[in-house]
Amino acid sequence: MAKNLKMAVVLAVFCIVSAGLLAYVYNLTQPLIVKNAKGSFDLSLKGLIAADSFKQEKNTFVAIKGKEIVGYAFAVKPQGYGGPVEMLVGLDKEGRVLAVKVLGHKETAGLGSNIEDQKFLKQFVGKTSKDKVEPKQDIDALTGATISTRAVCHGVREAMDQCGKITK
């Protein structure tokens, strides 16, 4: 019985020390992780629209070049097959899609995950609110991933609608 108690105490001490070390490393690295994530997000914004800076207003990022607004980027999260699809959609001042970037998703590997492919995303470039932006109509659906395709279409449409409210 004493042997079991001794082993339990050693195990408890080991767990406490391990938890403390994990907490210390987490607190040490968290600021760097946040800084790198912001830098990556900023690069994603600059990849959408050629601008000097971006002014954030909720989920909207106003793209500014010099002193002029050159477009907008919208952070949207339409529901995909595996959960929300985190996207950035860049539009010019007139509401034309300049670029679409998928930031994160949990879509099925090899099927829905193809929403990240540039060939698929380039279909949206130049679309406006006058276009349907619907799978199998003016957007080629990904084989075996209609729900994922529809999610990206909904995200682009949501960004267009938000842009329309701003530019009116």
Short mmCIF file of C-alpha atoms in Angstrom, two decimals:
data_model
loop_
_atom_site.label_atom_id
_atom_site.label_comp_id
_atom_site.label_asym_id
_atom_site.label_seq_id
_atom_site.Cartn_x
_atom_site.Cartn_y
_atom_site.Cartn_z
CA MET A 1 0.00 0.00 0.00
CA ALA A 2 2.82 2.43 0.86
CA LYS A 3 4.49 1.63 -2.45
CA ASN A 4 1.31 2.62 -4.35
CA LEU A 5 1.03 5.86 -2.37
CA LYS A 6 4.68 6.71 -3.13
CA MET A 7 4.10 6.05 -6.84
CA ALA A 8 0.97 8.23 -6.80
CA VAL A 9 2.86 11.10 -5.17
CA VAL A 10 5.68 10.85 -7.74
CA LEU A 11 3.13 10.80 -10.58
CA ALA A 12 1.27 13.81 -9.11
CA VAL A 13 4.51 15.80 -8.79
CA PHE A 14 5.44 14.89 -12.36
CA CYS A 15 2.01 16.05 -13.62
CA ILE A 16 2.21 19.35 -11.71
CA VAL A 17 5.72 20.09 -12.99
CA SER A 18 4.71 19.18 -16.57
CA ALA A 19 1.59 21.38 -16.42
CA GLY A 20 3.66 24.26 -15.04
CA LEU A 21 6.23 23.92 -17.82
CA LEU A 22 3.52 23.81 -20.48
CA ALA A 23 1.89 26.96 -19.06
CA TYR A 24 5.26 28.73 -18.96
CA VAL A 25 6.09 27.83 -22.59
CA TYR A 26 2.58 28.84 -23.71
CA ASN A 27 2.87 32.25 -22.03
CA LEU A 28 6.35 32.69 -23.46
CA THR A 29 5.38 31.88 -27.06
CA GLN A 30 1.84 33.32 -27.24
CA PRO A 31 2.85 36.92 -28.11
CA LEU A 32 5.05 35.64 -30.95
CA ILE A 33 2.24 33.41 -32.26
CA VAL A 34 -0.18 36.37 -32.25
CA LYS A 35 2.38 38.61 -33.98
CA ASN A 36 3.06 36.00 -36.69
CA ALA A 37 -0.67 35.40 -37.24
CA LYS A 38 -1.25 39.14 -37.69
CA GLY A 39 1.67 39.35 -40.12
CA SER A 40 0.28 36.43 -42.11
CA PHE A 41 -3.18 38.01 -42.18
CA ASP A 42 -1.71 41.35 -43.32
CA LEU A 43 0.12 39.56 -46.16
CA SER A 44 -3.17 37.91 -47.16
CA LEU A 45 -4.84 41.33 -47.32
CA LYS A 46 -2.04 42.77 -49.45
CA GLY A 47 -2.34 39.74 -51.73
CA LEU A 48 -5.97 40.63 -52.40
CA ILE A 49 -5.71 44.32 -53.19
CA ALA A 50 -2.72 46.48 -54.13
CA ALA A 51 -2.88 49.04 -51.33
CA ASP A 52 -0.54 50.93 -49.03
CA SER A 53 -2.65 50.31 -45.94
CA PHE A 54 -5.90 48.87 -44.66
CA LYS A 55 -8.28 50.45 -42.19
CA GLN A 56 -10.33 47.89 -40.27
CA GLU A 57 -14.01 48.49 -39.59
CA LYS A 58 -15.44 45.29 -38.00
CA ASN A 59 -15.11 42.54 -40.66
CA THR A 60 -14.37 45.08 -43.40
CA PHE A 61 -10.92 46.25 -44.37
CA VAL A 62 -10.84 49.47 -46.39
CA ALA A 63 -7.92 49.41 -48.84
CA ILE A 64 -6.14 52.75 -49.15
CA LYS A 65 -3.49 53.74 -51.68
CA GLY A 66 -2.10 57.20 -51.11
CA LYS A 67 -5.15 58.99 -49.77
CA GLU A 68 -7.67 57.24 -52.00
CA ILE A 69 -9.88 54.22 -51.23
CA VAL A 70 -9.07 51.60 -53.87
CA GLY A 71 -11.23 48.75 -52.61
CA TYR A 72 -12.48 46.64 -49.77
CA ALA A 73 -11.64 43.28 -48.27
CA PHE A 74 -14.27 41.36 -46.34
CA ALA A 75 -13.70 38.59 -43.82
CA VAL A 76 -16.55 36.08 -44.22
CA LYS A 77 -17.27 32.62 -42.76
CA PRO A 78 -19.89 30.77 -44.80
CA GLN A 79 -20.88 27.30 -43.64
CA GLY A 80 -19.18 24.51 -45.58
CA TYR A 81 -19.55 20.74 -45.38
CA GLY A 82 -17.06 20.39 -42.52
CA GLY A 83 -17.79 23.67 -40.75
CA PRO A 84 -17.17 27.36 -41.37
CA VAL A 85 -14.94 28.34 -44.29
CA GLU A 86 -12.84 31.36 -43.31
CA MET A 87 -12.29 33.58 -46.33
CA LEU A 88 -11.13 37.00 -47.41
CA VAL A 89 -12.80 38.51 -50.46
CA GLY A 90 -11.26 41.56 -52.12
CA LEU A 91 -13.40 43.90 -54.21
CA ASP A 92 -12.62 47.13 -56.02
CA LYS A 93 -14.55 50.38 -55.44
CA GLU A 94 -17.16 49.35 -58.01
CA GLY A 95 -17.80 46.01 -56.30
CA ARG A 96 -15.93 43.73 -58.74
CA VAL A 97 -14.18 40.76 -57.19
CA LEU A 98 -10.41 41.19 -57.35
CA ALA A 99 -9.41 38.04 -55.47
CA VAL A 100 -10.61 35.38 -53.04
CA LYS A 101 -8.42 33.75 -50.39
CA VAL A 102 -9.41 30.81 -48.22
CA LEU A 103 -7.77 31.26 -44.82
CA GLY A 104 -9.05 28.14 -43.08
CA HIS A 105 -11.54 25.29 -43.37
CA LYS A 106 -12.30 21.75 -42.29
CA GLU A 107 -13.52 20.46 -45.63
CA THR A 108 -12.86 16.87 -46.76
CA ALA A 109 -9.28 16.34 -47.91
CA GLY A 110 -9.02 15.79 -51.66
CA LEU A 111 -12.58 16.96 -52.32
CA GLY A 112 -13.81 20.04 -50.47
CA SER A 113 -10.26 21.07 -49.68
CA ASN A 114 -9.90 21.92 -53.38
CA ILE A 115 -11.63 25.23 -52.60
CA GLU A 116 -8.09 26.49 -51.97
CA ASP A 117 -6.98 25.81 -55.56
CA GLN A 118 -6.23 28.98 -57.52
CA LYS A 119 -7.90 27.56 -60.63
CA PHE A 120 -11.16 27.30 -58.68
CA LEU A 121 -10.83 30.69 -56.96
CA LYS A 122 -9.97 32.56 -60.19
CA GLN A 123 -13.53 31.87 -61.42
CA PHE A 124 -14.76 34.57 -59.05
CA VAL A 125 -12.44 37.33 -60.30
CA GLY A 126 -14.39 40.00 -62.17
CA LYS A 127 -17.78 38.91 -60.83
CA THR A 128 -20.17 41.61 -59.65
CA SER A 129 -23.48 41.65 -57.82
CA LYS A 130 -25.16 41.36 -61.24
CA ASP A 131 -23.69 37.85 -61.65
CA LYS A 132 -25.43 34.80 -60.17
CA VAL A 133 -22.30 33.39 -58.50
CA GLU A 134 -23.93 29.96 -58.25
CA PRO A 135 -22.44 26.49 -58.68
CA LYS A 136 -23.23 24.85 -62.02
CA GLN A 137 -24.48 28.18 -63.40
CA ASP A 138 -21.61 30.65 -63.67
CA ILE A 139 -19.22 28.82 -61.31
CA ASP A 140 -17.85 25.35 -62.07
CA ALA A 141 -18.55 23.18 -59.02
CA LEU A 142 -15.82 21.01 -57.58
CA THR A 143 -16.51 17.35 -58.28
CA GLY A 144 -17.85 15.68 -55.14
CA ALA A 145 -17.82 18.95 -53.22
CA THR A 146 -20.95 20.85 -54.15
CA ILE A 147 -21.55 22.00 -50.55
CA SER A 148 -18.00 23.34 -50.29
CA THR A 149 -18.38 25.07 -53.67
CA ARG A 150 -21.69 26.57 -52.56
CA ALA A 151 -20.04 27.83 -49.34
CA VAL A 152 -17.41 29.78 -51.27
CA CYS A 153 -20.13 31.18 -53.56
CA HIS A 154 -22.13 32.29 -50.50
CA GLY A 155 -19.04 33.92 -49.00
CA VAL A 156 -18.34 35.86 -52.20
CA ARG A 157 -22.01 36.87 -52.44
CA GLU A 158 -21.98 38.01 -48.79
CA ALA A 159 -18.89 40.17 -49.47
CA MET A 160 -20.59 41.66 -52.55
CA ASP A 161 -23.70 42.48 -50.50
CA GLN A 162 -21.61 44.14 -47.77
CA CYS A 163 -19.71 46.12 -50.40
CA GLY A 164 -22.99 47.24 -51.97
CA LYS A 165 -24.12 48.67 -48.62
CA ILE A 166 -20.89 50.64 -48.26
CA THR A 167 -20.68 52.03 -51.78
CA LYS A 168 -24.29 53.19 -52.07
#
